[in-house]
Tab-separated table of C-alpha atoms and ligand atoms in Angstrom:
chain	number	residue	atom	x	y	z
A	639	MET	CA	0.000	0.000	0.000
A	640	ARG	CA	1.234	3.456	-0.813
A	641	LEU	CA	1.248	5.461	2.386
A	642	GLY	CA	-1.340	7.990	1.211
A	643	ALA	CA	-5.057	8.117	0.485
A	644	GLY	CA	-5.205	10.544	-2.445
A	645	PRO	CA	-3.854	10.572	-5.966
A	646	GLN	CA	-0.122	11.212	-6.147
A	647	VAL	CA	0.494	14.950	-6.306
A	648	ARG	CA	3.148	15.789	-8.926
A	649	PRO	CA	2.816	19.070	-10.785
A	650	ALA	CA	3.907	18.678	-14.411
A	651	ASP	CA	5.956	21.882	-14.391
A	652	ALA	CA	7.851	21.130	-11.184
A	653	SER	CA	11.390	22.424	-11.344
A	654	ALA	CA	14.336	21.117	-9.357
A	655	GLN	CA	14.030	24.140	-7.061
A	656	ASP	CA	10.366	23.368	-6.375
A	657	ASP	CA	11.368	19.800	-5.560
A	658	VAL	CA	13.911	21.001	-3.001
A	659	ARG	CA	11.427	23.406	-1.444
A	660	ARG	CA	8.786	20.667	-1.251
A	661	ALA	CA	11.244	18.226	0.312
A	662	ASN	CA	12.304	20.828	2.899
A	663	LEU	CA	8.730	21.673	3.870
A	664	SER	CA	8.084	17.952	4.126
A	665	SER	CA	11.066	17.417	6.476
A	666	VAL	CA	9.906	20.128	8.880
A	667	LEU	CA	6.255	19.039	8.901
A	668	ARG	CA	7.219	15.382	9.394
A	669	LEU	CA	9.347	16.239	12.427
A	670	LEU	CA	6.503	18.201	14.016
A	671	HIS	CA	3.879	15.571	13.157
A	672	PHE	CA	5.832	12.673	14.646
A	673	HIS	CA	7.780	14.357	17.443
A	674	GLY	CA	5.474	17.176	18.519
A	675	PRO	CA	6.233	20.846	19.178
A	676	ALA	CA	9.831	21.994	18.708
A	677	THR	CA	11.650	25.285	18.967
A	678	ARG	CA	13.127	26.836	15.850
A	679	SER	CA	16.549	25.987	17.295
A	680	ASP	CA	15.504	22.323	17.644
A	681	LEU	CA	14.399	22.340	14.015
A	682	VAL	CA	17.710	23.850	12.920
A	683	ALA	CA	19.534	21.099	14.814
A	684	SER	CA	17.341	18.228	13.549
A	685	THR	CA	17.123	19.263	9.894
A	686	GLY	CA	20.589	20.718	9.372
A	687	PHE	CA	18.992	23.741	7.603
A	688	ASN	CA	20.169	27.204	8.615
A	689	ARG	CA	18.067	29.558	10.776
A	690	SER	CA	16.706	31.637	7.934
A	691	THR	CA	15.655	28.553	5.943
A	692	VAL	CA	13.843	27.150	8.979
A	693	GLY	CA	12.210	30.553	9.513
A	694	SER	CA	10.956	30.726	5.941
A	695	LEU	CA	9.714	27.105	5.967
A	696	THR	CA	7.797	27.545	9.231
A	697	SER	CA	6.275	30.785	7.875
A	698	GLU	CA	5.055	28.950	4.789
A	699	LEU	CA	3.608	26.103	6.885
A	700	THR	CA	1.954	28.705	9.123
A	701	LYS	CA	0.357	30.356	6.078
A	702	LEU	CA	-0.968	26.947	5.034
A	703	GLY	CA	-2.559	26.634	8.483
A	704	LEU	CA	-0.593	23.480	9.315
A	705	VAL	CA	1.638	24.873	12.085
A	706	ARG	CA	1.598	27.821	14.451
A	707	GLU	CA	4.314	29.587	16.377
A	708	ARG	CA	4.280	30.982	19.857
A	709	PRO	CA	6.967	32.679	21.876
A	710	GLY	CA	9.311	30.153	23.460
A	711	VAL	CA	10.438	30.032	27.066
A	712	VAL	CA	13.476	32.115	27.953
A	713	GLY	CA	16.289	29.789	28.987
A	714	GLY	CA	19.979	30.626	29.189
A	715	LYS	CA	21.469	33.395	27.065
A	716	GLY	CA	20.032	35.154	24.045
A	717	ARG	CA	16.545	35.570	22.665
A	718	PRO	CA	14.044	32.792	23.315
A	719	SER	CA	13.485	30.570	20.284
A	720	ASN	CA	9.878	30.439	19.011
A	721	LEU	CA	8.036	27.207	19.673
A	722	VAL	CA	6.575	25.669	16.490
A	723	GLU	CA	3.689	23.202	16.808
A	724	PRO	CA	1.442	21.262	14.449
A	725	VAL	CA	-2.136	22.591	14.295
A	726	SER	CA	-4.353	19.584	15.026
A	727	THR	CA	-7.388	21.578	13.890
A	728	GLY	CA	-5.740	22.693	10.632
A	729	ALA	CA	-5.928	19.339	8.865
A	730	HIS	CA	-7.422	16.018	9.906
A	731	VAL	CA	-8.183	12.537	8.618
A	732	LEU	CA	-10.932	10.008	9.281
A	733	ALA	CA	-9.818	6.486	10.179
A	734	PHE	CA	-11.973	3.355	10.441
A	735	ASP	CA	-11.457	-0.199	11.659
A	736	VAL	CA	-14.007	-2.797	10.538
A	737	THR	CA	-14.167	-5.958	12.672
A	738	PRO	CA	-16.760	-8.763	12.666
A	739	SER	CA	-18.609	-7.141	15.589
A	740	SER	CA	-18.136	-3.398	15.167
A	741	VAL	CA	-16.779	-0.387	13.315
A	742	GLY	CA	-14.211	1.751	15.118
A	743	ALA	CA	-13.818	5.338	13.962
A	744	ALA	CA	-11.468	8.195	14.754
A	745	ARG	CA	-10.987	11.791	13.687
A	746	VAL	CA	-7.281	12.391	13.973
A	747	GLY	CA	-5.669	15.809	13.757
A	748	LEU	CA	-2.265	16.697	12.349
A	749	GLY	CA	0.346	15.709	14.925
A	750	GLY	CA	-1.458	12.391	15.440
A	751	TYR	CA	-3.926	13.762	17.993
A	752	MET	CA	-7.015	11.552	18.398
A	753	LEU	CA	-9.671	14.266	18.448
A	754	GLN	CA	-12.674	11.949	18.513
A	755	VAL	CA	-12.999	8.161	18.834
A	756	ARG	CA	-16.137	6.076	18.352
A	757	ARG	CA	-16.975	2.391	18.168
A	758	ARG	CA	-20.350	1.178	16.972
A	759	LEU	CA	-21.745	-2.352	16.800
A	760	HIS	CA	-23.075	-3.556	13.460
A	761	SER	CA	-26.845	-3.193	13.294
A	762	THR	CA	-27.198	-6.474	11.410
A	763	SER	CA	-24.007	-8.421	10.707
A	764	SER	CA	-20.650	-7.605	9.185
A	765	HIS	CA	-21.744	-9.768	6.213
A	766	ASP	CA	-24.264	-7.063	5.279
A	767	VAL	CA	-21.936	-4.939	3.129
A	768	PRO	CA	-24.400	-2.088	2.325
A	769	ALA	CA	-25.148	-1.708	6.059
A	770	VAL	CA	-21.431	-1.566	6.908
A	771	VAL	CA	-20.802	1.020	4.161
A	772	GLN	CA	-23.736	3.086	5.444
A	773	LEU	CA	-22.447	2.874	9.027
A	774	ILE	CA	-18.999	4.132	7.977
A	775	ALA	CA	-20.545	6.950	5.917
A	776	THR	CA	-22.777	7.984	8.838
A	777	LEU	CA	-19.852	8.012	11.256
A	778	ALA	CA	-17.832	10.035	8.722
A	779	THR	CA	-20.608	12.634	8.464
A	780	GLU	CA	-20.977	12.819	12.255
A	781	MET	CA	-17.265	13.258	12.842
A	782	GLN	CA	-16.908	15.716	9.979
A	783	ALA	CA	-19.655	17.852	11.571
A	784	ARG	CA	-17.566	18.108	14.757
A	785	ALA	CA	-14.380	19.134	12.922
A	786	ALA	CA	-13.127	22.691	13.455
A	787	THR	CA	-14.251	25.246	10.886
A	788	GLY	CA	-11.631	25.461	8.182
A	789	SER	CA	-9.939	22.167	9.059
A	790	VAL	CA	-9.139	20.325	5.830
A	791	CYS	CA	-10.175	16.659	5.705
A	792	LEU	CA	-7.280	14.901	3.970
A	793	GLY	CA	-9.030	11.589	3.433
A	794	ILE	CA	-10.623	8.428	4.723
A	795	VAL	CA	-8.689	5.209	5.299
A	796	VAL	CA	-10.399	1.989	6.380
A	797	SER	CA	-8.806	-1.076	7.941
A	798	VAL	CA	-10.358	-4.473	7.204
A	799	MET	CA	-9.384	-7.999	8.218
A	800	GLY	CA	-8.770	-9.540	4.828
A	801	SER	CA	-6.859	-9.475	1.551
A	802	VAL	CA	-7.097	-6.001	0.061
A	803	ARG	CA	-5.961	-5.319	-3.489
A	804	GLN	CA	-3.868	-2.162	-3.951
A	805	PRO	CA	-4.181	0.512	-5.015
A	806	ASP	CA	-7.937	0.229	-5.711
A	807	GLY	CA	-9.056	-1.025	-2.279
A	808	LEU	CA	-10.979	-4.080	-3.495
A	809	VAL	CA	-11.418	-6.531	-0.620
A	810	ARG	CA	-10.706	-9.851	-2.321
A	811	ARG	CA	-11.803	-11.975	0.589
A	812	SER	CA	-12.323	-11.610	4.284
A	813	PRO	CA	-13.467	-14.820	6.006
A	814	PRO	CA	-14.006	-13.049	9.396
A	815	LEU	CA	-16.266	-10.396	7.804
A	816	GLY	CA	-17.834	-12.830	5.332
A	817	TRP	CA	-16.771	-10.690	2.351
A	818	HIS	CA	-15.788	-11.752	-1.134
A	819	GLU	CA	-14.761	-9.321	-3.913
A	820	VAL	CA	-16.146	-6.197	-2.209
A	821	PRO	CA	-15.088	-2.910	-3.912
A	822	LEU	CA	-15.090	-1.118	-0.556
A	823	ALA	CA	-13.165	2.000	-1.595
A	824	ASP	CA	-15.534	2.622	-4.559
A	825	LEU	CA	-18.628	2.009	-2.422
A	826	LEU	CA	-17.405	4.455	0.225
A	827	ARG	CA	-16.473	7.139	-2.287
A	828	GLU	CA	-20.026	6.894	-3.603
A	829	ALA	CA	-21.573	6.877	-0.105
A	830	THR	CA	-19.623	9.977	0.950
A	831	GLY	CA	-20.423	11.961	-2.190
A	832	HIS	CA	-16.905	11.811	-3.696
A	833	LYS	CA	-15.812	14.487	-1.243
A	834	TYR	CA	-12.740	12.706	0.120
A	835	PRO	CA	-9.910	10.509	-1.088
A	836	VAL	CA	-10.631	6.967	0.159
A	837	ALA	CA	-8.212	4.088	0.683
A	838	VAL	CA	-8.636	0.646	2.215
A	839	GLY	CA	-5.886	-1.334	3.914
A	840	ASN	CA	-5.333	-4.706	5.491
A	841	ASP	CA	-5.495	-4.652	9.306
A	842	GLY	CA	-2.120	-6.356	9.673
A	843	ASP	CA	-0.401	-3.846	7.386
A	844	LEU	CA	-1.975	-0.895	9.187
A	845	GLY	CA	-1.073	-2.336	12.599
A	846	ALA	CA	2.524	-2.697	11.421
A	847	VAL	CA	2.554	0.923	10.177
A	848	ALA	CA	1.138	2.118	13.515
A	849	GLU	CA	3.523	0.224	15.788
A	850	TYR	CA	6.438	1.185	13.511
A	851	LEU	CA	5.635	4.912	13.459
A	852	ARG	CA	4.091	5.467	16.893
A	853	GLY	CA	4.256	2.314	18.990
A	854	ALA	CA	6.453	-0.507	20.232
A	855	ALA	CA	8.645	-0.635	17.102
A	856	ARG	CA	9.544	3.076	16.949
A	857	GLY	CA	13.135	3.547	15.896
A	858	THR	CA	13.392	0.035	14.387
A	859	GLN	CA	13.612	-0.482	10.634
A	860	ASP	CA	12.662	-4.172	10.387
A	861	VAL	CA	9.403	-5.145	12.010
A	862	LEU	CA	7.002	-8.080	11.950
A	863	TYR	CA	3.553	-7.283	13.316
A	864	VAL	CA	0.991	-10.023	14.010
A	865	ARG	CA	-2.603	-9.318	15.005
A	866	GLY	CA	-4.414	-12.327	16.391
A	867	GLU	CA	-8.176	-12.058	16.715
A	868	VAL	CA	-10.961	-14.031	15.018
A	869	GLY	CA	-8.564	-14.065	12.083
A	870	VAL	CA	-4.791	-13.744	12.231
A	871	GLY	CA	-3.186	-11.068	10.062
A	872	GLY	CA	0.225	-9.570	9.800
A	873	GLY	CA	2.314	-6.812	8.308
A	874	VAL	CA	6.003	-6.594	7.595
A	875	VAL	CA	8.220	-3.526	7.534
A	876	VAL	CA	11.539	-4.134	5.784
A	877	ASP	CA	14.206	-1.447	5.982
A	878	GLY	CA	11.570	1.165	6.814
A	879	GLU	CA	9.192	0.205	3.962
A	880	LEU	CA	5.944	-1.698	4.275
A	881	LEU	CA	6.231	-4.948	2.320
A	882	LYS	CA	3.436	-4.942	-0.261
A	883	GLY	CA	3.895	-7.859	-2.642
A	884	ALA	CA	2.657	-8.026	-6.241
A	885	GLY	CA	-1.043	-7.464	-5.478
A	886	GLY	CA	-0.724	-5.882	-2.026
A	887	TYR	CA	-1.377	-9.112	-0.142
A	888	ALA	CA	2.017	-9.644	1.502
A	889	GLY	CA	1.896	-10.504	5.202
A	890	GLU	CA	-1.139	-12.834	5.114
A	891	VAL	CA	0.501	-14.835	7.853
A	892	GLY	CA	-2.638	-16.472	9.260
A	893	HIS	CA	-2.776	-19.044	6.491
A	894	ILE	CA	0.686	-20.543	6.614
A	895	VAL	CA	0.229	-24.250	7.346
A	896	VAL	CA	1.628	-25.269	10.721
A	897	LYS	CA	-0.256	-28.544	11.201
A	898	PRO	CA	-0.797	-30.574	8.032
A	899	GLY	CA	-4.220	-32.251	8.173
A	900	GLY	CA	-5.173	-30.119	11.192
A	901	ARG	CA	-8.416	-28.318	11.909
A	902	THR	CA	-10.287	-26.738	8.974
A	903	CYS	CA	-9.600	-23.002	8.746
A	904	SER	CA	-12.049	-20.227	7.837
A	905	CYS	CA	-10.290	-20.073	4.444
A	906	GLY	CA	-11.232	-23.667	3.685
A	907	ALA	CA	-7.720	-25.120	3.953
A	908	ARG	CA	-6.615	-27.340	6.834
A	909	GLY	CA	-3.988	-26.774	9.512
A	910	CYS	CA	-3.520	-23.018	9.035
A	911	TRP	CA	-1.818	-21.070	11.827
A	912	GLU	CA	-5.064	-19.117	12.322
A	913	ALA	CA	-6.915	-22.359	13.091
A	914	GLU	CA	-4.458	-22.989	15.953
A	915	VAL	CA	-3.973	-19.494	17.414
A	916	GLY	CA	-7.050	-17.441	16.412
A	917	ASP	CA	-9.678	-16.515	19.018
A	918	GLY	CA	-11.759	-19.636	18.285
A	919	ALA	CA	-8.778	-21.926	18.893
A	920	ILE	CA	-7.940	-20.159	22.167
A	921	ILE	CA	-11.525	-20.476	23.403
A	922	ARG	CA	-11.423	-24.206	22.651
A	923	ALA	CA	-7.980	-24.601	24.227
A	924	VAL	CA	-9.256	-23.323	27.577
A	925	GLY	CA	-12.111	-25.840	27.448
A	926	ARG	CA	-14.919	-23.462	26.497
A	927	ASP	CA	-17.392	-23.826	23.655
A	928	PRO	CA	-16.755	-21.201	20.921
A	929	ARG	CA	-20.520	-21.039	20.215
A	930	GLU	CA	-21.228	-19.969	23.791
A	931	SER	CA	-18.125	-18.097	24.888
A	932	GLU	CA	-16.273	-15.056	23.644
A	933	ILE	CA	-12.600	-14.238	23.854
A	934	GLU	CA	-13.406	-11.664	26.578
A	935	ASP	CA	-14.450	-14.616	28.796
A	936	VAL	CA	-10.988	-16.102	28.370
A	937	LEU	CA	-9.336	-12.759	29.134
A	938	SER	CA	-11.298	-12.397	32.363
A	939	ASP	CA	-10.626	-16.032	33.388
A	940	VAL	CA	-6.924	-15.390	32.906
A	941	ALA	CA	-7.130	-12.097	34.807
A	942	ILE	CA	-8.555	-13.834	37.891
A	943	GLY	CA	-5.929	-16.574	37.704
A	944	ASN	CA	-8.147	-19.451	36.511
A	945	ARG	CA	-5.702	-22.356	36.129
A	946	ARG	CA	-7.505	-24.122	33.313
A	947	ALA	CA	-7.588	-20.901	31.294
A	948	ILE	CA	-3.914	-20.180	31.938
A	949	SER	CA	-2.906	-23.683	30.946
A	950	GLY	CA	-4.988	-23.529	27.727
A	951	VAL	CA	-3.495	-20.168	26.803
A	952	ARG	CA	0.024	-21.534	27.423
A	953	LYS	CA	-0.709	-24.492	25.163
A	954	THR	CA	-1.697	-22.028	22.428
A	955	GLY	CA	1.564	-20.164	23.103
A	956	GLU	CA	3.476	-23.160	21.718
A	957	TRP	CA	1.711	-22.801	18.365
A	958	VAL	CA	2.270	-19.061	18.391
A	959	GLY	CA	6.004	-19.582	18.954
A	960	LEU	CA	6.203	-22.193	16.214
A	961	GLY	CA	4.544	-19.940	13.614
A	962	LEU	CA	6.578	-16.901	14.638
A	963	ALA	CA	9.796	-18.877	14.231
A	964	SER	CA	8.953	-19.651	10.590
A	965	LEU	CA	8.125	-16.010	9.920
A	966	VAL	CA	11.289	-14.771	11.603
A	967	ASN	CA	13.282	-17.185	9.411
A	968	ILE	CA	11.756	-15.601	6.317
A	969	PHE	CA	11.737	-11.904	7.237
A	970	ASN	CA	14.539	-11.557	9.785
A	971	PRO	CA	12.851	-8.731	11.743
A	972	ARG	CA	14.603	-6.936	14.599
A	973	ILE	CA	11.356	-6.867	16.548
A	974	VAL	CA	8.116	-8.897	16.520
A	975	VAL	CA	5.078	-6.977	17.775
A	976	LEU	CA	2.000	-8.916	18.894
A	977	GLY	CA	-1.365	-7.154	18.661
A	978	GLY	CA	-5.016	-8.041	19.263
A	979	THR	CA	-5.759	-11.043	21.488
A	980	LEU	CA	-2.222	-12.348	21.074
A	981	GLY	CA	-0.892	-9.047	22.422
A	982	ALA	CA	-3.336	-9.102	25.331
A	983	LEU	CA	-2.431	-12.704	26.266
A	984	TYR	CA	1.291	-12.448	25.559
A	985	PRO	CA	2.350	-12.088	29.214
A	986	THR	CA	0.473	-15.319	30.037
A	987	MET	CA	1.723	-17.361	27.082
A	988	GLU	CA	5.260	-15.957	27.160
A	989	PRO	CA	6.993	-18.996	28.785
A	990	THR	CA	5.701	-21.598	26.311
A	991	LEU	CA	5.823	-19.219	23.358
A	992	ALA	CA	9.460	-18.361	24.055
A	993	SER	CA	10.577	-21.973	24.424
A	994	SER	CA	8.831	-23.204	21.291
A	995	PHE	CA	10.112	-20.153	19.405
A	996	SER	CA	13.709	-20.802	20.491
A	997	ARG	CA	13.517	-24.542	19.859
A	998	THR	CA	12.181	-24.053	16.322
A	999	LEU	CA	14.396	-21.158	15.385
A	1000	GLY	CA	17.740	-22.367	16.666
A	1001	PRO	CA	20.695	-19.993	16.464
A	1002	MET	CA	18.762	-17.168	14.710
A	1003	ARG	CA	16.653	-16.494	17.819
A	1004	GLU	CA	18.810	-13.843	19.463
A	1005	GLN	CA	18.186	-11.455	16.612
A	1006	ALA	CA	14.453	-10.995	17.100
A	1007	MET	CA	12.827	-9.531	20.180
A	1008	ILE	CA	9.154	-10.356	20.803
A	1009	VAL	CA	7.049	-7.634	22.428
A	1010	ARG	CA	3.446	-6.742	23.024
A	1011	GLY	CA	2.011	-3.904	20.909
A	1012	GLU	CA	1.832	-0.527	22.644
A	1013	LEU	CA	-1.228	0.739	20.821
A	1014	GLY	CA	-3.583	-2.143	21.662
A	1015	SER	CA	-6.925	-2.030	19.883
A	1016	ASP	CA	-6.215	1.496	18.561
A	1017	ALA	CA	-3.377	0.235	16.353
A	1018	GLN	CA	-5.513	-0.109	13.198
A	1019	LEU	CA	-7.016	3.373	13.641
A	1020	VAL	CA	-3.571	4.881	14.194
A	1021	GLY	CA	-2.143	3.055	11.158
A	1022	ALA	CA	-5.070	4.087	8.954
A	1023	SER	CA	-4.679	7.713	10.035
A	1024	GLU	CA	-0.963	7.713	9.236
A	1025	VAL	CA	-1.650	6.362	5.759
A	1026	ALA	CA	-4.130	9.195	5.264
A	1027	PHE	CA	-1.570	11.778	6.439
A	1028	ALA	CA	1.179	10.490	4.144
A	1029	ASP	CA	0.401	12.787	1.196
A	1030	VAL	CA	0.370	16.031	3.175
A	1031	LEU	CA	3.592	15.021	4.915
A	1032	GLU	CA	5.211	14.412	1.541
A	1033	ASP	CA	3.932	17.553	-0.187
A	1034	PRO	CA	2.192	19.921	2.250
A	1035	ALA	CA	1.293	22.760	-0.155
A	1036	GLY	CA	0.402	20.606	-3.188
A	1037	THR	CA	-1.778	18.234	-1.177
A	1038	LEU	CA	-3.733	21.015	0.526
A	1039	GLU	CA	-4.311	22.684	-2.837
A	1040	ALA	CA	-5.546	19.428	-4.383
A	1041	ARG	CA	-7.815	18.692	-1.414
A	1042	THR	CA	-9.358	22.162	-1.393
A	1043	ALA	CA	-10.056	21.875	-5.139
A	1044	GLN	CA	-11.719	18.453	-4.698
A	1045	ALA	CA	-13.832	19.699	-1.791
A	1046	ASP	CA	-14.921	22.794	-3.762
A	1047	GLU	CA	-15.961	20.698	-6.710
A	1048	HIS	CA	-18.261	18.487	-4.657
A	1049	GLU	CA	-19.588	20.703	-1.916
A	1050	ASP	CA	-22.238	23.376	-2.101
A	1051	HIS	CA	-20.166	26.473	-1.844
A	1052	PRO	CA	-22.027	29.043	0.275
A	1053	LEU	CA	-20.950	31.939	-1.944
A	1054	ARG	CA	-22.082	30.185	-5.092
A	1055	VAL	CA	-25.510	29.544	-3.564
A	1056	LEU	CA	-25.739	33.238	-2.605
A	1057	HIS	CA	-24.966	34.299	-6.174
A	1058	GLN	CA	-27.620	31.984	-7.538
A	1059	ALA	CA	-30.144	33.287	-5.035
A	1060	GLY	CA	-29.356	36.901	-6.014
B	2070	LIG	ZN1	-6.498	-20.579	6.418
C-alpha cells in the first residue's frame, strides 16, 4: 500500500528548485507531526537547515494553516526561540477499523492527535456490506460535523481484516467479515459523495505501520507485526518500507500451514496457523465452547488466575512460537510486535511461546525480540490515520491545494448559492 489516500500529487511543471522546497517543507512538517512541538533551534539542529531557511519554511507552513508559532520560554542566554507546533485543527483525517462485531472510527488531527474516537456495533451483521458502508458513511458525516471550521479533511482510510488489493481497495476476501470481492473503496467514495480521497488497507499492514511509526517498534527499521483475533493477520516492515507484494497481499501470515491435516480453517484449507492461534482456537484450548463463549471470557478467566484458562493459553503459546519462528526465518525482523488477542495474552503465554520459538528457530533467535504492541486495539485506527496523512507530509502545499479543489468541486459552496439566489 502506498502510504497515502489521495492521488499522487506531482505538478507537471515542477522544477528542481520546487522539488527542493517541497522536500524541505516535508522534512519540517514530518518532524513536528511525529515528534510534537519543537523550537526553531531544535528544528535547525534536527534538519541541518540554517536559521533563515527554517524561519521561511515555518512561515510557509503557518500560512498553510498546518503549524503555528508561539513565543518560546526564555532559557539561558540570548533571545528565546519560538516554539513551532502542528495545528491539530488545521488538517485532519478520518480512520476506520471494521471488525466482525463493530466499526471503530477516529478523527485524527495533524500531529497524530485523536480528536474523537467512536466504536459502533453492526446493526445487522458484518456480512451485510451495504449496512457496513452506510455505518462508515454515517460516522464520517458525524465526525466531519464536529471538525473545526476550516480544518481540511485529507481523506478516509479503512482497515479491514482480509486481503485487500492495492491501489484500488478491493477486498478480495475476508473470512471473518464474510466478504468476497467487495469494492469497498468505490462504495465508500459513492456513499460519501466523492468528497474525500478513500483508501482501504489490510489490518495487519496498518497495525505494522502504527507500531512502527508510533508504537512498540519506533526507531526500528525491520518489524514483523501479528494481530491475532478471530482471524490472524500480519504486516512486515523491511528497511523502513511496508512490504506490499505483487497485489498488495504480503503478510497474510494467518494461512501458513503449521499442522498438516489439522483443523479446517475459515479459508477452507486445513492446519492453518489461524486455526491454531485465532480466538476460536484459544476459546477451545481453555475448554470453552466457541458457540457460547467469547474471547473476553478467556481474558477475564486469565485475569482472575483461573488455572484451566492459563494452561490452555500456554498451550496455544506453543503454536504461536512455532509460527513466529517460521516467519522470523523468512523476514529476519529486529522486533516482533503482537497485537489483538495475542498481544493481550502475551504475558500469560510468554513462557511456552518463548521456548517453542527458540527450539524451532535455533541460532537465529537472538536477533528478534518479541514484544506486546503498545497501541492495543487502537493500532488499526492509528495506522489508517498515518496512511491518510502520508500525502500532506510528503507535499504539504500541493496536497492542501488538491484537497481544497476536490472539496470545492463536490460541496455546495455558500458563496455560489448566494450568487444563484441573487
Ligand atoms: Zn487458512
